[in-house]
N, CA, C and O atoms as a GROMACS GRO file, in nm:
protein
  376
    1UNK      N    1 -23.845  -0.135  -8.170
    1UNK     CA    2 -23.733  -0.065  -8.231
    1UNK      C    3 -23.771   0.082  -8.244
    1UNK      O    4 -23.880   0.123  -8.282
    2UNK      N    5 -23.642   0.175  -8.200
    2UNK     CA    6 -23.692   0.276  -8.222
    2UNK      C    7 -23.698   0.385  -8.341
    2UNK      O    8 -23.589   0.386  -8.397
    3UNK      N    9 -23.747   0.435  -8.372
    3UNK     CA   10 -23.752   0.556  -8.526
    3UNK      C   11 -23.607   0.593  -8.562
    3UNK      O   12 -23.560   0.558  -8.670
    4UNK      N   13 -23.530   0.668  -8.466
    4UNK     CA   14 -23.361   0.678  -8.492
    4UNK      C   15 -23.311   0.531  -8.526
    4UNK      O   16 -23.243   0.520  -8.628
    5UNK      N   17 -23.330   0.447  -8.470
    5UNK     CA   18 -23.266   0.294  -8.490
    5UNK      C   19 -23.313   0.262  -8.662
    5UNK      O   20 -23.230   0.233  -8.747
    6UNK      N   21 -23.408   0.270  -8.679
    6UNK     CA   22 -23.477   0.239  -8.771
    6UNK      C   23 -23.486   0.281  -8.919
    6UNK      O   24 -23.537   0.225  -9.016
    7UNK      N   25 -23.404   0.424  -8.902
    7UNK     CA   26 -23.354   0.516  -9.020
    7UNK      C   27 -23.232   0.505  -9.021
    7UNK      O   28 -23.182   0.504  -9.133
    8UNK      N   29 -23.122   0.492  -8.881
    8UNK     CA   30 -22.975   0.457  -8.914
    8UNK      C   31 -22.974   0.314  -8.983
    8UNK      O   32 -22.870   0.284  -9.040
    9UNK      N   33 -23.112   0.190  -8.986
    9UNK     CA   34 -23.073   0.074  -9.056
    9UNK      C   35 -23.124   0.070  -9.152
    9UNK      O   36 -23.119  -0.035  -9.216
   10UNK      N   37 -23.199   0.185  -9.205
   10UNK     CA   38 -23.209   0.193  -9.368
   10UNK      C   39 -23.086   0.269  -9.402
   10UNK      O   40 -22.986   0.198  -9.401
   11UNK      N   41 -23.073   0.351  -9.423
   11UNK     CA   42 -22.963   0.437  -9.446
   11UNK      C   43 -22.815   0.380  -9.465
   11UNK      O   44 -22.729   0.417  -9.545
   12UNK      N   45 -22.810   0.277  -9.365
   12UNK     CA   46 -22.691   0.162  -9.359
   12UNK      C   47 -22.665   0.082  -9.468
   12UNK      O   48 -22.568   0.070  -9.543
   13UNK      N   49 -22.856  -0.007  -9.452
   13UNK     CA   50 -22.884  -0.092  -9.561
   13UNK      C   51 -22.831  -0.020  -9.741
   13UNK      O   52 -22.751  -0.070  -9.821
   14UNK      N   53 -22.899   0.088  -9.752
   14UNK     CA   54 -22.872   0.142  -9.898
   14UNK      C   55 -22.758   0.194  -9.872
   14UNK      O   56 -22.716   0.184  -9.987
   15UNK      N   57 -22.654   0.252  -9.803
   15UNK     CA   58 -22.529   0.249  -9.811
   15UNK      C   59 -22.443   0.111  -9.899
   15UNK      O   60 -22.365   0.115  -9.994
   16UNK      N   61 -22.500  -0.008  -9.816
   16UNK     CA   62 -22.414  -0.153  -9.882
   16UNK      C   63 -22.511  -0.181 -10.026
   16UNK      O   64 -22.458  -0.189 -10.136
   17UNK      N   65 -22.589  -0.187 -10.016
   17UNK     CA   66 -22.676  -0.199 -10.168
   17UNK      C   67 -22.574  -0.116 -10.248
   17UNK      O   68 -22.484  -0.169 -10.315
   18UNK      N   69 -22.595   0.023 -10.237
   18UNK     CA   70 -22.491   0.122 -10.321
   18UNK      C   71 -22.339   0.074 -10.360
   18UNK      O   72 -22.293   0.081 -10.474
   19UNK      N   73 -22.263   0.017 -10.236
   19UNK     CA   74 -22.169  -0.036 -10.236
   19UNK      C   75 -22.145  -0.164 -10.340
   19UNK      O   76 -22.053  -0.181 -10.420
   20UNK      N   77 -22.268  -0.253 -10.310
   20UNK     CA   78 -22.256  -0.390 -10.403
   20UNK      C   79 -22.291  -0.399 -10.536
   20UNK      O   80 -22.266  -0.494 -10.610
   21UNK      N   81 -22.368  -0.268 -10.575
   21UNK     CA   82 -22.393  -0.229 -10.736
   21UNK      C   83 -22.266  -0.174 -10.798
   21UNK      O   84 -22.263  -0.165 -10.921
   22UNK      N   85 -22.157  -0.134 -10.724
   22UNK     CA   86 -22.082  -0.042 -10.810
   22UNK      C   87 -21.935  -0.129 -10.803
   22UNK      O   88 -21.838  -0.098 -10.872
   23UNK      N   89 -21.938  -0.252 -10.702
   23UNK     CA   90 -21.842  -0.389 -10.752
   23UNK      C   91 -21.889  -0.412 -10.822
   23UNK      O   92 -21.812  -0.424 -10.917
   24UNK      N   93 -21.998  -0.433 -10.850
   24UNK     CA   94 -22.067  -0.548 -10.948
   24UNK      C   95 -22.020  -0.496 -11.083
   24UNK      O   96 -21.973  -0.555 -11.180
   25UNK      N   97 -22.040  -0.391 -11.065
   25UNK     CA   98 -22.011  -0.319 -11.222
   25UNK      C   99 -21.847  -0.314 -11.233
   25UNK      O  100 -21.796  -0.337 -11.342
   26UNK      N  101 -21.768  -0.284 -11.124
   26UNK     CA  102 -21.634  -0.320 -11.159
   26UNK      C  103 -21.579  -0.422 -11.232
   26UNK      O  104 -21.504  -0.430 -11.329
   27UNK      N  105 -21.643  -0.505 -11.153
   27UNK     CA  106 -21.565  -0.680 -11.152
   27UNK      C  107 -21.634  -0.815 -11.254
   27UNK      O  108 -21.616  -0.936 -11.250
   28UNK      N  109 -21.736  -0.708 -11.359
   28UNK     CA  110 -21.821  -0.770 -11.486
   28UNK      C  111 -21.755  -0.865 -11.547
   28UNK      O  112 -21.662  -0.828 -11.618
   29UNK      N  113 -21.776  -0.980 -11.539
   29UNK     CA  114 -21.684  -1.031 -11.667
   29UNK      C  115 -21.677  -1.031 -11.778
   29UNK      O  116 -21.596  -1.094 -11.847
   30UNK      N  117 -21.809  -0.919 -11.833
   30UNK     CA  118 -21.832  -0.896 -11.988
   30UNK      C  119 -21.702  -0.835 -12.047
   30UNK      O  120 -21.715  -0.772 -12.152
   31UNK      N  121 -21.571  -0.848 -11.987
   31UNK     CA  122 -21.480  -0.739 -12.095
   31UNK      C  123 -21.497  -0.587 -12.035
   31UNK      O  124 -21.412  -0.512 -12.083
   32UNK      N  125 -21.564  -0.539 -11.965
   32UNK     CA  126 -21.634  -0.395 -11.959
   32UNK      C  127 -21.577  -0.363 -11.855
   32UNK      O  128 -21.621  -0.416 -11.753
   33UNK      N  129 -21.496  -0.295 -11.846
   33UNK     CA  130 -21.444  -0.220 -11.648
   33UNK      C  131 -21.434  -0.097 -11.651
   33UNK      O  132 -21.476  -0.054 -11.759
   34UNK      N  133 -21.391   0.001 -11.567
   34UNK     CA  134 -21.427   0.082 -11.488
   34UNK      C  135 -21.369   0.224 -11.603
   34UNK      O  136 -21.429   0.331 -11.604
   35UNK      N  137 -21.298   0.209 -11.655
   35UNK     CA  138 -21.244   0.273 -11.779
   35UNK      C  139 -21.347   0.276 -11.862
   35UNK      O  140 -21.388   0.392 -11.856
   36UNK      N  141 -21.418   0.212 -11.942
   36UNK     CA  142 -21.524   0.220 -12.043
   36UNK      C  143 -21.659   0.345 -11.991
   36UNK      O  144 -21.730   0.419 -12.060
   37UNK      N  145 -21.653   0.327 -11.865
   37UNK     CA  146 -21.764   0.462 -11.813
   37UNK      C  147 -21.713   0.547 -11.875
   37UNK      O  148 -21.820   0.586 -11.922
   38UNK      N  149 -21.604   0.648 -11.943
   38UNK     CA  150 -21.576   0.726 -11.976
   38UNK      C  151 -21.545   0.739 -12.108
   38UNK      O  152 -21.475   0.642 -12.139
   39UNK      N  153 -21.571   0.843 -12.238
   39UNK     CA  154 -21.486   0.869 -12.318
   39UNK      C  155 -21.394   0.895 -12.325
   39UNK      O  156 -21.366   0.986 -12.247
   40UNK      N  157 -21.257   0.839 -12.426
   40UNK     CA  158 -21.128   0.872 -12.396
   40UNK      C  159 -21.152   0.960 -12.455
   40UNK      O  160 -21.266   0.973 -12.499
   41UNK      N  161 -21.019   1.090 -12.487
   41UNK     CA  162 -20.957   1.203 -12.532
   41UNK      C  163 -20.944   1.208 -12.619
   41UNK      O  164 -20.991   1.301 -12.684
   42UNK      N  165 -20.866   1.101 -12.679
   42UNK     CA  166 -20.850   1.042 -12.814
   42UNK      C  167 -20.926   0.946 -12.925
   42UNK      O  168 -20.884   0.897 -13.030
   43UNK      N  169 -21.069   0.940 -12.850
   43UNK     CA  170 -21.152   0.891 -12.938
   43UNK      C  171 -21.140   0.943 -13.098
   43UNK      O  172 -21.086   0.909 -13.204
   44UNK      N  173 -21.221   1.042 -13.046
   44UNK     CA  174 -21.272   1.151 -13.161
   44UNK      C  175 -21.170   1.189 -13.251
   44UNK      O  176 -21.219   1.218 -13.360
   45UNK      N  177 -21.061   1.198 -13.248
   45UNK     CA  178 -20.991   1.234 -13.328
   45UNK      C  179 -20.964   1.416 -13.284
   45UNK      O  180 -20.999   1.451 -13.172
   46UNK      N  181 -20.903   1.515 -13.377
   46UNK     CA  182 -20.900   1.609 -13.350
   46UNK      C  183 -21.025   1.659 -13.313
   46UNK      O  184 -21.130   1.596 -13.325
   47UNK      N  185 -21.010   1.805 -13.254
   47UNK     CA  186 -21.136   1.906 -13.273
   47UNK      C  187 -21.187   1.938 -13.387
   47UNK      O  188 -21.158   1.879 -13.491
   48UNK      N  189 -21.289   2.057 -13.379
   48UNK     CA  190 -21.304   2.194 -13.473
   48UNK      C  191 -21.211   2.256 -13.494
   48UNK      O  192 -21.126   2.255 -13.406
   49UNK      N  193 -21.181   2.349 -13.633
   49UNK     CA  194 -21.069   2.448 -13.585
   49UNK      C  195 -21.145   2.531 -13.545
   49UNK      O  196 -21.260   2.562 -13.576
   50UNK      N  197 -21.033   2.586 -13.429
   50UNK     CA  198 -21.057   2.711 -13.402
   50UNK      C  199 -21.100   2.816 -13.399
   50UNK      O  200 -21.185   2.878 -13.334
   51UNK      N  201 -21.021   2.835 -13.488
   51UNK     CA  202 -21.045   2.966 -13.656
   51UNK      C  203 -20.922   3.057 -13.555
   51UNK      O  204 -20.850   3.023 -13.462
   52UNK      N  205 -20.952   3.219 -13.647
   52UNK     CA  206 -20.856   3.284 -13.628
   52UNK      C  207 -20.817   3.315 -13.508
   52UNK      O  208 -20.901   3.339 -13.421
   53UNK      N  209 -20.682   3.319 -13.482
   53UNK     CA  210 -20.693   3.424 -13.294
   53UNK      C  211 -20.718   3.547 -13.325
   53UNK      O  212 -20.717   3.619 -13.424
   54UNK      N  213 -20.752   3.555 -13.168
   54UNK     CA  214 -20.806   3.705 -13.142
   54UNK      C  215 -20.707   3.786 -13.137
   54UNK      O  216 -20.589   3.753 -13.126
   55UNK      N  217 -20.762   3.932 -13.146
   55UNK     CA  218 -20.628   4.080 -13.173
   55UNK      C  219 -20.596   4.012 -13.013
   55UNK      O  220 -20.473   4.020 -13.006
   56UNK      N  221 -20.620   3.983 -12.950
   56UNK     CA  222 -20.565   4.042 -12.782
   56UNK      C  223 -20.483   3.903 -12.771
   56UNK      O  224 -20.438   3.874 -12.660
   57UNK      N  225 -20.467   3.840 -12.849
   57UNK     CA  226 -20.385   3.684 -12.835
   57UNK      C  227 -20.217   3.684 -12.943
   57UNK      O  228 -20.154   3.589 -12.990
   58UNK      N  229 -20.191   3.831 -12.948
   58UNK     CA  230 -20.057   3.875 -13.013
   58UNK      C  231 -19.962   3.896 -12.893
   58UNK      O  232 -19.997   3.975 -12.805
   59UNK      N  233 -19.820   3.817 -12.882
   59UNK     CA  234 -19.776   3.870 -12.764
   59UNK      C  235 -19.771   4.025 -12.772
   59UNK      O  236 -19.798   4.112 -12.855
   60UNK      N  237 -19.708   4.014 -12.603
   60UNK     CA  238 -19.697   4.145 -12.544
   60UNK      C  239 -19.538   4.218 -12.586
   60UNK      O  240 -19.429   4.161 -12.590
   61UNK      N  241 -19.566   4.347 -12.610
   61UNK     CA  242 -19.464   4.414 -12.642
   61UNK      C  243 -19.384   4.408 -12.536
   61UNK      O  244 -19.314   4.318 -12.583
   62UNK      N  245 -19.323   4.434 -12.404
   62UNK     CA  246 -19.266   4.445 -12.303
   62UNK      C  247 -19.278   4.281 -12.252
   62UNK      O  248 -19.378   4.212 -12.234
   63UNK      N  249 -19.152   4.252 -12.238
   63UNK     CA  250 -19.130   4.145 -12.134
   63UNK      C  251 -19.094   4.150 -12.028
   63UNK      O  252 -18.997   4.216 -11.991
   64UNK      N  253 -19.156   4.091 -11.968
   64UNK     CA  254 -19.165   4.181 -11.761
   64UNK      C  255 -19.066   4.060 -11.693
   64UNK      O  256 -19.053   4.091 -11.575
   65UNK      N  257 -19.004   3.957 -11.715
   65UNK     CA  258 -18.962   3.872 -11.667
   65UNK      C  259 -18.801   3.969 -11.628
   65UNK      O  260 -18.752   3.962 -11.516
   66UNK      N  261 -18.751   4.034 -11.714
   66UNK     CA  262 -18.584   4.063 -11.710
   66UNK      C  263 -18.576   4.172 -11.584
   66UNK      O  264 -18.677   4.226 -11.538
   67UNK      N  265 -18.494   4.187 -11.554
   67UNK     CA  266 -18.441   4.251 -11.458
   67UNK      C  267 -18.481   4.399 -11.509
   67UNK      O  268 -18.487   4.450 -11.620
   68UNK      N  269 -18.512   4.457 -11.340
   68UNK     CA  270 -18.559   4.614 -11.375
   68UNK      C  271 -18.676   4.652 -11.350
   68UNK      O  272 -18.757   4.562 -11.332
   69UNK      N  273 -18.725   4.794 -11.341
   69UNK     CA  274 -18.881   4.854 -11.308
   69UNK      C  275 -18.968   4.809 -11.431
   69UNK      O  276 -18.921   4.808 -11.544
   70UNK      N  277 -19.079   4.776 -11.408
   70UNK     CA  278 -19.218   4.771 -11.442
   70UNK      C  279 -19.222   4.896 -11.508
   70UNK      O  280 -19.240   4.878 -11.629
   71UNK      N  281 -19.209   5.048 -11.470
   71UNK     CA  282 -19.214   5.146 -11.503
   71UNK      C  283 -19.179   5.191 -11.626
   71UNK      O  284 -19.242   5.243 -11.718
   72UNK      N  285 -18.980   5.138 -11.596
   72UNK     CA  286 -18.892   5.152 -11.709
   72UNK      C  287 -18.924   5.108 -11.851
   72UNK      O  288 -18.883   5.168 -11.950
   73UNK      N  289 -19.005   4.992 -11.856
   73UNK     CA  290 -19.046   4.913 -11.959
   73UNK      C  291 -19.148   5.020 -12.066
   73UNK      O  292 -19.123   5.031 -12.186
   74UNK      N  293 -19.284   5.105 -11.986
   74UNK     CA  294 -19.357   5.176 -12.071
   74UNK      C  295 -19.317   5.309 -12.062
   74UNK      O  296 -19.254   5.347 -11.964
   75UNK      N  297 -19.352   5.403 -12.176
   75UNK     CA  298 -19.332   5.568 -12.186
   75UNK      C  299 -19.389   5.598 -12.130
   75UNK      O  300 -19.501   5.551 -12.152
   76UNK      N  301 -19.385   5.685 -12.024
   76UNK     CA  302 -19.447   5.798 -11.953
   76UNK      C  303 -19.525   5.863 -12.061
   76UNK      O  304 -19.476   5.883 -12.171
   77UNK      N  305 -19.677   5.905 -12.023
   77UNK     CA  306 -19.732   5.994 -12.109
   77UNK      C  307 -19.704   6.111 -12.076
   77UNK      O  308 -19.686   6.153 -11.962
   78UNK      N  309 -19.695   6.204 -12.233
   78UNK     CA  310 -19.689   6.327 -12.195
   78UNK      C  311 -19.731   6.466 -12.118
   78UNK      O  312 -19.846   6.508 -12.129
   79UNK      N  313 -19.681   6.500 -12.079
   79UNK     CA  314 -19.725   6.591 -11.939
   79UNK      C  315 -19.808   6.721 -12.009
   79UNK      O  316 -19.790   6.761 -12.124
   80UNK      N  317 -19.899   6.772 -11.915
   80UNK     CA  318 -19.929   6.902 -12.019
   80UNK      C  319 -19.886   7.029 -12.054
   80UNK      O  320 -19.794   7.068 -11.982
   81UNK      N  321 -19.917   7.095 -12.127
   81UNK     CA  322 -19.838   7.228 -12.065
   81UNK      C  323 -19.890   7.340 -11.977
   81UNK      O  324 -20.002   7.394 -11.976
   82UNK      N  325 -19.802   7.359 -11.918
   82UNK     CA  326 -19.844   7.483 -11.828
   82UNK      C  327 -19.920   7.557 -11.820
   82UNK      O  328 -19.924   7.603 -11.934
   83UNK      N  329 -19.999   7.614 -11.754
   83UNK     CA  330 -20.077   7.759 -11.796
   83UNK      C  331 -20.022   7.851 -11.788
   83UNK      O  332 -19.965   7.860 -11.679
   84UNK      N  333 -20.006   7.951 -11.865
   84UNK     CA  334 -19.972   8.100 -11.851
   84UNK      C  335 -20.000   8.126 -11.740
   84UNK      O  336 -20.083   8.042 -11.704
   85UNK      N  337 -19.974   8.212 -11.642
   85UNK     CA  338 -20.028   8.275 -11.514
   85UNK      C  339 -20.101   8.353 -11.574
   85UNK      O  340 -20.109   8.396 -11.689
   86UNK      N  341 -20.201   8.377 -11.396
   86UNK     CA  342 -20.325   8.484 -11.415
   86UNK      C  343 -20.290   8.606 -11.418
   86UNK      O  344 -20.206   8.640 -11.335
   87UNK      N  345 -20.346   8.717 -11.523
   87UNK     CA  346 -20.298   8.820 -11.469
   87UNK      C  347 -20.431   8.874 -11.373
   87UNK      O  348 -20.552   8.854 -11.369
   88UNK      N  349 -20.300   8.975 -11.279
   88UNK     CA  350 -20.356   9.031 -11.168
   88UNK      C  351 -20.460   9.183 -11.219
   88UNK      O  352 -20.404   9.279 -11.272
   89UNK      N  353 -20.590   9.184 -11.197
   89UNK     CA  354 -20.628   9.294 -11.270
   89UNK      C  355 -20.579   9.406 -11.195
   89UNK      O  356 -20.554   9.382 -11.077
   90UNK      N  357 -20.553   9.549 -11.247
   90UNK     CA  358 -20.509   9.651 -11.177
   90UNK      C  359 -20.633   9.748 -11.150
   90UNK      O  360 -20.736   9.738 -11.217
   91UNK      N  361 -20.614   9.846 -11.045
   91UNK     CA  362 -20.712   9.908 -11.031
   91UNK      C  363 -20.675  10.027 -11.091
   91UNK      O  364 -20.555  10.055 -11.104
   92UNK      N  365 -20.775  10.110 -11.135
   92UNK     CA  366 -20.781  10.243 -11.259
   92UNK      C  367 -20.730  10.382 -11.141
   92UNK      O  368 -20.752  10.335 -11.030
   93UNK      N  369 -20.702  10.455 -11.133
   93UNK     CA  370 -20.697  10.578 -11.071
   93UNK      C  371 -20.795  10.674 -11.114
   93UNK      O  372 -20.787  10.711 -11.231
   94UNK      N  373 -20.879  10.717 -11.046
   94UNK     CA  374 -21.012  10.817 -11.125
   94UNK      C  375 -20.961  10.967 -11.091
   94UNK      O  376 -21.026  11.065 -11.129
   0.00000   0.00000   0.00000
């Protein structure tokens, strides 16, 4: 037999081993099936609280769903003001 032959029939073998441990455990007749592997949701009863929400968990002022610009919704910040123009220096007459 050869080495490839010989690792595809282990590999096979513990494939069905794997297979026949995890009926076995299905199909228990102790009462016990495939549901009990897990904690329900509702074991425990509630959580912890919480505690307070956070500042950033207050809705949002602007509701973006209604019809209209994204834009329209916030104030433009204010623009700055202008600069005076430069003055032009003049030259002196000597």
């Amino acid at each position: 037999m050869s080495n490839e032959a010989l690792a595809l029939g282990i590999t096979f073998l513990i494939h069905v081993i794997g297979a026949c441990v995890l009926l076995g455990l299905l199909l228990r007749s102790d009462g016990g099936g495939w549901r009990d592997w897990w904690p329900r949701d509702d074991d425990d009863g509630p959580g912890p609280d919480p505690g307070p929400p956070l500042p950033s968990a207050d809705p949002s002022g602007v509701r973006l769903r209604e019809p209209g610009r994204l834009s329209d919704a916030h104030r433009s910040p204010a623009r700055r003001p202008e600069h005076p123009p430069q003055r032009v220096p003049q030259r002196e007459r000597v």
